[in-house]
Amino acid sequence: MALTASAIPGLPEIEPGADLAALLAGALQSPLEPGDVLVLAHKIVSKAEGRIRTLSSVEPGTRAIELAERLGKDPRHVQVVLDESREILRAERGVLISITHHGFVCANAGVDASNVPGADAVVVLPEDPDASARRIRSRLRELTASDPAILIADSFGRAWRHGQCDVTIGCAGIGPLEDWRGRHDATGRELKATWIAVADELAAAADLARAKDGSEPAVLIKGADRHVTPDDGPGARAMIRPEAEDLFRQFAPETT
Amino acid sequence: MALTASAIPGLPEIEPGADLAALLAGALQSPLEPGDVLVLAHKIVSKAEGRIRTLSSVEPGTRAIELAERLGKDPRHVQVVLDESREILRAERGVLISITHHGFVCANAGVDASNVPGADAVVVLPEDPDASARRIRSRLRELTASDPAILIADSFGRAWRHGQCDVTIGCAGIGPLEDWRGRHDATGRELKATWIAVADELAAAADLARAKDGSEPAVLIKGADRHVTPDDGPGARAMIRPEAEDLFRQFAPETT
């Protein structure tokens, strides 16, 4: 079955308190169908949830000031990153890699200043992106009687490759990982290590369909029906590799 | 513009020496159009290029025997991984992470036994996947007078997330990275760190469109026209982060 991804045009600038599901329902150009997937840039979810920090009201601490100086960053911005981090993994070459409170390993704990009106504001990740996805799904069900999968996406860098790919940081109604381990390939041989990060591949596909200037933060994907589930499922937290299985983060942590 | 990814049905099992471009041209259900992208599972490219090793003819060395014992693997398979590796980064918990001769950081240097007929054979990555992509593109141009982008994909795991996503290991006719750094977002603010791994997102989108049992190794993507280039471009090697900029690989290397 062909996969199609199309940006949903015409969403307004999202304000804190906005009913995102209602805005999405209003912007859709045709009714949702069973098996549809909606991929939302995390920024609109964060904004609707009021997850915005005003830098002028942030008082940077000693560690933020030290890191900011070393990395050439705004100490107030670094303080927000520290507030959003469980641990800082690397602070080198102007890059701050942290583990967020959710367990995501990413640059700047996902704190982002782009696509935010007001030069003084930064957007932080939703507090519980899986819960956010479930709430939006539930509200859409109320409004439209349809039941799309909801994915909340952010752009993450990769340790060994240039550029960023969108990944899913929160989801509801999707099997985030498709497990082919133990199943057999077309020649009858067992597929040894095929465990597909479906939710991340969907986020990546969605990213290709929208304008990066932030004016198209929502994308509708059709053709991924087999991954869409009636129940909300385990969420994106199921994709976080536990620290005990991590072969890379442990070594040479940043020390201050 | 909507992005569409559809598997190309009906490709035969690929034999060494096969004219892959001719088989693709024959399998396409309608003529290629400008801006089309063809994403090929690396395995069919490797097979056509004869990049197959027969385990019964592999003589494992001391290091392969030691690693195999420690990881619970076939020493002949480990020897092939060593042959394909510039360096072994981690050998823990049954997992062998290496840097291939191309510079890719991945499990088992991309050596794979699934979807290979003959229980004794393993497929290794193409020697120069960018050159492979250029050759296939050039041959398709000869046969069809059209000029699609060619991407060669493999499934890579991620250090901090479960599951694998398809990424591009070789390409021609595509801008693999789209650089928005220094450009401005919808509110006029500079986009600070937006550097999109377009070729990897395309590989991920393609992976969603095909059956994972290996019977649909080629996918046609439409709607990514703005990334398709008349010239072959820098290839997937442009996406490899140079070792000097790598914050993670250096530490705690595997020692034998």
Coordinates of C-alpha atoms in Angstrom, one line a residue:
Chain A
M1 CA 0.0 0.0 0.0
A2 CA 1.3 3.4 -0.9
L3 CA 2.2 5.8 1.9
T4 CA 1.3 9.4 1.5
A5 CA 2.2 12.4 3.7
S6 CA 0.6 15.8 3.3
A7 CA 0.9 18.9 5.3
I8 CA -2.3 20.3 6.8
P9 CA -2.4 24.0 5.7
G10 CA -3.9 26.9 7.4
L11 CA -3.3 26.3 11.1
P12 CA -3.1 29.6 13.1
E13 CA -0.3 30.5 15.4
I14 CA -0.9 28.3 18.5
E15 CA -1.4 30.2 21.8
P16 CA -1.1 28.8 25.3
G17 CA -4.4 27.1 26.1
A18 CA -5.4 26.5 22.5
D19 CA -7.7 23.6 21.8
L20 CA -5.2 22.0 19.4
A21 CA -7.5 19.1 18.5
A22 CA -10.3 21.5 17.5
L23 CA -7.9 23.6 15.4
L24 CA -6.7 20.4 13.7
A25 CA -10.3 19.2 13.1
G26 CA -11.1 22.6 11.6
A27 CA -8.1 22.7 9.3
L28 CA -8.5 19.2 7.9
Q29 CA -9.6 19.3 4.3
S30 CA -11.5 16.1 4.3
P31 CA -12.8 13.8 7.1
L32 CA -10.4 11.6 8.9
E33 CA -10.4 7.9 7.8
P34 CA -9.6 4.8 9.8
G35 CA -5.9 4.2 9.8
D36 CA -4.9 7.8 9.5
V37 CA -1.9 9.2 11.3
L38 CA -1.4 12.8 12.4
V39 CA 2.1 13.9 13.0
L40 CA 2.5 17.1 15.0
A41 CA 5.7 19.2 15.4
H42 CA 6.2 19.2 19.2
K43 CA 6.3 23.0 19.2
I44 CA 2.6 23.4 18.6
V45 CA 1.8 20.9 21.4
S46 CA 4.3 22.7 23.7
K47 CA 2.8 26.1 22.9
A48 CA -0.7 24.9 23.5
E49 CA 0.4 23.5 26.8
G50 CA 2.1 26.8 27.8
R51 CA 5.5 25.1 27.9
I52 CA 7.2 28.4 27.1
R53 CA 10.0 30.1 29.2
T54 CA 10.7 33.8 29.1
L55 CA 14.4 34.3 29.2
S56 CA 14.3 37.6 30.9
S57 CA 12.7 35.9 34.0
V58 CA 15.4 33.2 34.2
E59 CA 18.1 33.6 36.7
P60 CA 21.1 31.5 35.6
G61 CA 23.0 29.5 38.3
T62 CA 26.7 29.0 38.6
R63 CA 26.8 25.9 36.5
A64 CA 24.7 27.5 33.7
I65 CA 27.0 30.5 33.7
E66 CA 30.2 28.3 33.5
L67 CA 28.7 26.1 30.7
A68 CA 27.5 29.1 28.8
E69 CA 30.9 30.7 28.9
R70 CA 32.6 27.6 27.7
L71 CA 30.1 26.9 24.9
G72 CA 29.4 30.5 23.8
K73 CA 25.7 30.4 24.7
D74 CA 23.3 32.6 26.6
P75 CA 23.5 31.5 30.2
R76 CA 19.7 31.9 30.7
H77 CA 19.1 29.5 27.8
V78 CA 21.6 27.1 29.3
Q79 CA 19.8 27.3 32.6
V80 CA 16.5 26.3 30.9
V81 CA 18.4 23.4 29.3
L82 CA 19.7 22.3 32.8
D83 CA 16.1 22.6 34.2
E84 CA 14.9 20.3 31.5
S85 CA 17.8 17.8 31.9
R86 CA 18.3 14.8 34.1
E87 CA 22.0 14.7 33.2
I88 CA 24.4 16.5 30.8
L89 CA 26.2 14.0 28.7
R90 CA 28.5 16.2 26.6
A91 CA 29.3 19.9 26.6
E92 CA 31.8 20.4 23.8
R93 CA 32.3 22.4 20.7
G94 CA 29.3 24.6 21.4
V95 CA 27.1 21.6 21.7
L96 CA 25.2 20.6 24.8
I97 CA 23.9 17.0 24.7
S98 CA 21.7 16.0 27.6
I99 CA 19.3 13.3 28.8
T100 CA 15.9 15.0 29.4
H101 CA 13.7 14.1 32.3
H102 CA 11.8 11.8 29.9
G103 CA 15.0 9.9 29.1
F104 CA 15.6 11.4 25.6
V105 CA 19.2 11.9 24.6
C106 CA 19.3 15.1 22.4
A107 CA 20.9 18.5 22.0
N108 CA 19.9 21.2 24.4
A109 CA 17.2 19.0 26.0
G110 CA 15.0 19.9 23.1
V111 CA 14.8 23.6 24.2
D112 CA 14.3 25.6 21.1
A113 CA 14.1 29.3 20.2
S114 CA 13.2 29.0 16.5
N115 CA 9.5 29.4 15.5
V116 CA 8.6 31.1 18.7
P117 CA 7.2 34.6 18.5
G118 CA 8.9 37.0 20.9
A119 CA 12.7 37.1 20.9
D120 CA 12.7 36.4 24.6
A121 CA 10.8 33.1 24.6
V122 CA 12.0 29.6 24.3
V123 CA 9.8 26.5 23.9
V124 CA 10.5 23.4 26.0
L125 CA 9.3 19.8 25.3
P126 CA 5.9 18.8 26.7
E127 CA 6.2 17.4 30.2
D128 CA 4.7 14.0 29.2
P129 CA 4.5 13.9 25.4
D130 CA 2.8 10.5 25.5
A131 CA 0.1 11.9 27.7
S132 CA -0.2 14.9 25.4
A133 CA -0.7 12.6 22.4
R134 CA -3.4 10.6 24.3
R135 CA -5.2 13.8 25.2
I136 CA -5.2 15.1 21.7
R137 CA -6.4 11.7 20.4
S138 CA -9.2 11.6 22.9
R139 CA -10.3 15.1 22.1
L140 CA -10.2 14.4 18.4
R141 CA -12.4 11.3 18.9
E142 CA -14.9 13.5 20.8
L143 CA -14.9 16.1 18.0
T144 CA -14.8 14.0 14.9
A145 CA -15.8 10.5 16.0
S146 CA -12.6 9.3 14.3
D147 CA -9.6 7.8 15.9
P148 CA -6.3 8.7 14.2
A149 CA -2.9 7.8 15.7
I150 CA -1.3 10.9 17.1
L151 CA 2.5 11.3 16.9
I152 CA 4.4 14.3 18.4
A153 CA 7.7 14.8 16.6
D154 CA 11.0 16.6 17.2
S155 CA 14.2 16.9 15.2
F156 CA 17.1 15.0 16.8
G157 CA 20.7 14.9 15.7
R158 CA 22.6 11.6 15.5
A159 CA 25.9 10.8 17.1
W160 CA 27.7 9.6 13.9
R161 CA 25.8 11.3 11.1
H162 CA 25.3 14.9 10.1
G163 CA 21.9 16.5 10.0
Q164 CA 18.8 15.9 12.0
C165 CA 15.9 13.5 11.5
D166 CA 12.5 13.9 13.0
V167 CA 11.7 11.2 15.6
T168 CA 8.6 10.6 17.7
I169 CA 8.8 11.9 21.3
G170 CA 5.2 11.1 22.2
C171 CA 2.4 9.0 20.6
A172 CA -0.9 7.4 21.0
G173 CA -2.7 4.8 18.8
I174 CA 0.4 3.5 17.1
G175 CA 2.7 0.5 17.6
P176 CA 5.9 2.5 17.8
L177 CA 8.1 -0.5 17.2
E178 CA 7.4 -3.4 14.8
D179 CA 9.1 -6.5 15.9
W180 CA 10.1 -9.0 13.1
R181 CA 12.7 -10.7 15.3
G182 CA 12.0 -14.4 15.1
R183 CA 9.9 -14.0 12.0
H184 CA 11.1 -15.3 8.6
D185 CA 12.2 -13.6 5.5
A186 CA 11.1 -14.4 1.9
T187 CA 13.6 -17.2 1.7
G188 CA 12.4 -18.8 5.0
R189 CA 15.5 -17.6 7.0
E190 CA 14.9 -16.1 10.4
L191 CA 15.1 -12.3 10.5
K192 CA 17.7 -11.9 13.2
A193 CA 17.7 -8.2 14.2
T194 CA 14.8 -6.6 12.5
W195 CA 13.0 -4.4 14.9
I196 CA 11.7 -1.4 13.1
A197 CA 11.2 2.0 14.8
V198 CA 8.0 2.6 12.9
A199 CA 7.0 5.8 14.8
D200 CA 10.4 7.4 14.1
E201 CA 10.1 6.5 10.4
L202 CA 6.6 8.1 10.3
A203 CA 8.0 11.2 11.9
A204 CA 10.8 11.3 9.3
A205 CA 8.3 10.9 6.4
A206 CA 6.1 13.6 7.8
D207 CA 9.0 16.0 8.0
L208 CA 9.6 15.7 4.3
A209 CA 6.0 16.9 3.6
R210 CA 6.1 20.2 5.4
A211 CA 7.8 23.5 5.0
K212 CA 10.6 23.9 7.6
D213 CA 9.8 27.5 8.3
G214 CA 7.3 26.3 10.8
S215 CA 4.2 27.3 8.9
E216 CA 3.1 23.6 8.4
P217 CA 3.5 21.9 11.8
A218 CA 0.9 19.2 11.2
V219 CA 1.0 16.4 8.6
L220 CA -1.5 13.7 7.7
I221 CA -0.2 10.3 6.8
K222 CA -2.2 7.7 5.0
G223 CA -1.2 4.1 4.2
A224 CA 0.3 3.2 7.6
D225 CA -3.0 1.5 8.7
R226 CA -1.3 -1.7 9.9
H227 CA 0.6 0.2 12.6
V228 CA -2.5 2.1 13.9
T229 CA -4.1 0.6 17.0
P230 CA -7.5 1.1 18.7
D231 CA -5.8 1.3 22.1
D232 CA -3.3 4.1 22.8
G233 CA -0.4 1.6 23.1
P234 CA 2.9 2.0 25.0
G235 CA 3.8 5.4 23.7
A236 CA 7.2 6.7 22.6
R237 CA 8.7 5.9 26.0
A238 CA 8.9 2.3 24.7
M239 CA 11.5 3.5 22.2
I240 CA 13.9 4.8 24.9
R241 CA 16.9 2.4 25.3
P242 CA 17.3 1.8 29.0
E243 CA 20.6 3.1 30.5
A244 CA 21.7 -0.4 31.4
E245 CA 21.6 -1.4 27.7
D246 CA 23.4 1.7 26.5
L247 CA 26.8 1.1 25.1
F248 CA 27.7 4.7 24.6
R249 CA 26.4 7.2 27.1
Q250 CA 28.2 5.9 30.1
F251 CA 31.8 6.8 29.1
A252 CA 33.6 10.0 29.7
P253 CA 30.6 12.0 31.0
E254 CA 30.9 15.8 31.2
T255 CA 32.2 16.9 34.5
T256 CA 31.9 20.3 36.1
Chain B
M1 CA 3.3 19.0 -2.0
A2 CA 2.3 15.5 -0.8
L3 CA 5.0 12.9 -0.5
T4 CA 4.1 9.4 -1.8
A5 CA 6.1 6.2 -1.4
S6 CA 5.1 3.0 -3.2
A7 CA 6.9 -0.3 -3.4
I8 CA 7.8 -1.5 -6.9
P9 CA 6.4 -5.1 -7.1
G10 CA 7.6 -8.0 -9.1
L11 CA 11.4 -7.7 -9.0
P12 CA 13.0 -11.1 -9.3
E13 CA 15.6 -12.5 -6.9
I14 CA 18.8 -10.5 -7.8
E15 CA 21.8 -12.6 -8.9
P16 CA 25.4 -11.5 -9.0
G17 CA 26.0 -9.6 -12.3
A18 CA 22.3 -8.7 -12.7
D19 CA 21.6 -5.4 -14.5
L20 CA 19.6 -3.9 -11.7
A21 CA 18.7 -0.7 -13.6
A22 CA 17.2 -2.8 -16.4
L23 CA 15.2 -4.9 -13.9
L24 CA 14.0 -1.8 -12.2
A25 CA 13.0 -0.2 -15.5
G26 CA 11.1 -3.3 -16.4
A27 CA 9.3 -3.5 -13.1
L28 CA 8.1 0.1 -13.0
Q29 CA 4.4 0.3 -13.7
S30 CA 4.5 3.8 -15.3
P31 CA 7.3 5.9 -16.8
L32 CA 9.6 7.7 -14.4
E33 CA 8.9 11.5 -14.1
P34 CA 11.2 14.4 -13.3
G35 CA 11.8 14.6 -9.5
D36 CA 11.2 10.9 -8.8
V37 CA 13.4 9.2 -6.2
L38 CA 14.1 5.4 -6.2
V39 CA 15.1 3.9 -2.8
L40 CA 16.8 0.5 -3.1
A41 CA 17.5 -1.8 -0.2
H42 CA 21.3 -2.2 -0.2
K43 CA 20.9 -5.9 -0.3
I44 CA 19.8 -6.0 -4.0
V45 CA 22.7 -3.7 -4.9
S46 CA 25.2 -5.8 -3.0
K47 CA 23.9 -9.0 -4.6
A48 CA 24.0 -7.6 -8.1
E49 CA 27.6 -6.5 -7.4
G50 CA 28.5 -10.0 -6.1
R51 CA 29.2 -8.7 -2.6
I52 CA 28.4 -12.1 -1.0
R53 CA 30.7 -14.1 1.2
T54 CA 30.3 -17.9 1.7
L55 CA 30.9 -18.7 5.3
S56 CA 32.3 -22.2 4.6
S57 CA 35.2 -20.6 2.8
V58 CA 36.0 -18.1 5.6
E59 CA 38.9 -19.0 7.9
P60 CA 38.4 -17.1 11.2
G61 CA 41.5 -15.5 12.8
T62 CA 42.3 -15.4 16.5
R63 CA 40.5 -12.1 17.1
A64 CA 37.3 -13.3 15.4
I65 CA 37.4 -16.5 17.4
E66 CA 37.8 -14.6 20.7
L67 CA 35.1 -12.1 19.9
A68 CA 32.7 -14.8 18.6
E69 CA 33.1 -16.7 21.8
R70 CA 32.5 -13.7 23.9
L71 CA 29.4 -12.6 22.0
G72 CA 27.9 -16.0 21.2
K73 CA 28.3 -15.6 17.4
D74 CA 29.6 -17.7 14.5
P75 CA 33.4 -16.9 14.3
R76 CA 33.3 -17.0 10.5
H77 CA 30.5 -14.3 10.5
V78 CA 32.6 -12.3 13.0
Q79 CA 35.6 -12.6 10.6
V80 CA 33.6 -11.2 7.8
V81 CA 32.5 -8.3 10.1
L82 CA 36.2 -7.6 10.9
D83 CA 37.1 -7.7 7.2
E84 CA 34.5 -5.0 6.6
S85 CA 35.5 -2.9 9.6
R86 CA 38.0 -0.1 10.0
E87 CA 37.6 -0.3 13.7
I88 CA 35.5 -2.1 16.3
L89 CA 33.8 0.4 18.7
R90 CA 31.9 -1.9 21.0
A91 CA 31.7 -5.6 21.6
E92 CA 29.2 -6.1 24.4
R93 CA 25.9 -8.0 25.1
G94 CA 26.1 -9.9 21.9
V95 CA 26.4 -6.7 19.9
L96 CA 29.3 -5.8 17.6
I97 CA 29.3 -2.1 16.7
S98 CA 32.0 -1.1 14.1
I99 CA 33.1 1.6 11.9
T100 CA 33.0 0.3 8.3
H101 CA 35.7 1.1 5.8
H102 CA 33.3 3.8 4.4
G103 CA 33.0 5.4 7.9
F104 CA 29.5 4.2 8.8
V105 CA 29.0 3.4 12.5
C106 CA 26.6 0.4 12.6
A107 CA 26.1 -3.1 14.0
N108 CA 28.1 -5.9 12.4
A109 CA 29.5 -3.6 9.8
G110 CA 26.3 -4.0 7.8
V111 CA 27.0 -7.7 7.3
D112 CA 23.7 -9.5 7.1
A113 CA 22.4 -13.0 6.7
S114 CA 18.7 -12.4 6.3
N115 CA 17.1 -12.3 2.8
V116 CA 20.0 -14.2 1.3
P117 CA 19.3 -17.5 -0.3
G118 CA 21.7 -20.2 0.8
A119 CA 22.2 -20.7 4.5
D120 CA 25.9 -20.4 4.1
A121 CA 26.0 -16.9 2.5
V122 CA 26.1 -13.4 4.0
V123 CA 25.8 -10.1 2.1
V124 CA 28.2 -7.3 2.8
L125 CA 27.7 -3.6 2.0
P126 CA 28.7 -2.3 -1.5
E127 CA 32.3 -1.3 -1.6
D128 CA 31.4 2.3 -2.6
P129 CA 27.7 2.8 -2.3
D130 CA 27.8 6.3 -3.7
A131 CA 29.5 4.9 -6.8
S132 CA 26.9 2.2 -7.0
A133 CA 24.1 4.7 -6.9
R134 CA 25.8 6.8 -9.6
R135 CA 26.2 3.7 -11.9
I136 CA 22.6 2.7 -11.4
R137 CA 21.4 6.3 -12.1
S138 CA 23.6 6.5 -15.2
R139 CA 22.3 3.2 -16.5
L140 CA 18.7 4.1 -15.9
R141 CA 19.2 7.3 -17.8
E142 CA 20.5 5.3 -20.7
L143 CA 17.6 2.9 -20.6
T144 CA 14.7 5.3 -19.8
A145 CA 15.9 8.7 -20.7
S146 CA 14.9 9.8 -17.2
D147 CA 17.0 10.8 -14.3
P148 CA 15.6 9.8 -10.9
A149 CA 17.6 10.2 -7.8
I150 CA 19.0 6.9 -6.6
L151 CA 19.2 6.1 -2.8
I152 CA 20.7 2.9 -1.4
A153 CA 19.3 2.2 2.1
D154 CA 20.2 0.1 5.1
S155 CA 18.6 -0.3 8.5
F156 CA 20.8 1.2 11.3
G157 CA 20.2 1.0 15.0
R158 CA 20.5 4.1 17.2
A159 CA 22.7 4.5 20.3
W160 CA 19.8 5.7 22.5
R161 CA 16.7 4.5 20.9
H162 CA 15.2 1.0 20.4
G163 CA 14.6 -0.2 16.9
Q164 CA 16.2 0.5 13.6
C165 CA 15.5 3.2 11.0
D166 CA 16.5 3.0 7.4
V167 CA 19.2 5.5 6.4
T168 CA 20.9 6.2 3.1
I169 CA 24.4 4.7 2.7
G170 CA 24.8 5.7 -1.0
C171 CA 23.1 8.2 -3.2
A172 CA 23.2 10.1 -6.5
G173 CA 21.0 13.0 -7.7
I174 CA 19.9 14.1 -4.3
G175 CA 20.9 16.8 -1.9
P176 CA 21.4 14.5 1.1
L177 CA 21.4 17.4 3.6
E178 CA 19.2 20.5 3.5
D179 CA 20.8 23.4 5.2
W180 CA 18.4 25.9 6.9
R181 CA 21.1 27.2 9.2
G182 CA 21.1 31.0 8.9
R183 CA 17.7 31.0 7.1
H184 CA 14.7 32.4 8.9
D185 CA 11.6 30.9 10.4
A186 CA 8.0 32.0 9.9
T187 CA 8.5 34.6 12.6
G188 CA 11.7 36.0 11.1
R189 CA 13.9 34.5 13.7
E190 CA 17.0 32.7 12.5
L191 CA 16.8 28.9 12.4
K192 CA 19.8 28.1 14.5
A193 CA 20.4 24.4 14.1
T194 CA 18.2 23.2 11.4
W195 CA 20.1 20.9 9.1
I196 CA 17.9 18.2 7.8
A197 CA 19.1 14.7 6.8
V198 CA 16.8 14.6 3.8
A199 CA 18.3 11.4 2.4
D200 CA 17.9 9.6 5.6
E201 CA 14.3 10.8 6.0
L202 CA 13.6 9.6 2.5
A203 CA 15.1 6.1 3.3
A204 CA 12.9 6.0 6.4
A205 CA 9.8 6.9 4.4
A206 CA 10.5 4.3 1.8
D207 CA 10.9 1.6 4.5
L208 CA 7.3 2.1 5.6
A209 CA 6.1 1.4 2.1
R210 CA 7.6 -2.1 1.7
A211 CA 7.1 -5.5 3.1
K212 CA 10.0 -6.3 5.4
D213 CA 10.2 -9.9 4.2
G214 CA 12.5 -8.7 1.5
S215 CA 10.1 -9.2 -1.4
E216 CA 9.8 -5.4 -2.0
P217 CA 13.4 -4.1 -2.0
A218 CA 12.7 -1.0 -4.2
V219 CA 10.4 1.9 -3.5
L220 CA 9.4 4.9 -5.7
I221 CA 9.0 8.2 -3.9
K222 CA 7.2 11.2 -5.6
G223 CA 6.9 14.7 -4.2
A224 CA 10.5 15.2 -3.1
D225 CA 11.3 17.0 -6.3
R226 CA 13.0 20.0 -4.5
H227 CA 15.7 17.7 -3.2
V228 CA 16.5 16.0 -6.6
T229 CA 19.4 17.4 -8.5
P230 CA 20.6 17.1 -12.1
D231 CA 24.2 16.4 -11.0
D232 CA 24.9 13.4 -8.8
G233 CA 25.9 15.5 -5.8
P234 CA 28.1 14.8 -2.9
G235 CA 26.7 11.3 -2.1
A236 CA 25.9 9.8 1.3
R237 CA 29.5 10.2 2.4
A238 CA 28.6 13.9 3.0
M239 CA 26.4 12.7 5.9
I240 CA 29.2 10.9 7.8
R241 CA 30.3 13.0 10.8
P242 CA 34.1 13.2 10.8
E243 CA 35.8 11.5 13.7
A244 CA 37.2 14.8 15.0
E245 CA 33.6 16.2 15.5
D246 CA 32.4 13.0 17.2
L247 CA 31.5 13.4 20.8
F248 CA 30.8 9.7 21.5
R249 CA 32.9 7.2 19.6
Q250 CA 36.3 8.0 21.1
F251 CA 35.7 6.9 24.6
A252 CA 36.2 3.5 26.0
P253 CA 37.0 1.7 22.8
E254 CA 36.8 -2.1 22.7
T255 CA 40.2 -3.5 23.4
T256 CA 41.3 -7.0 22.7

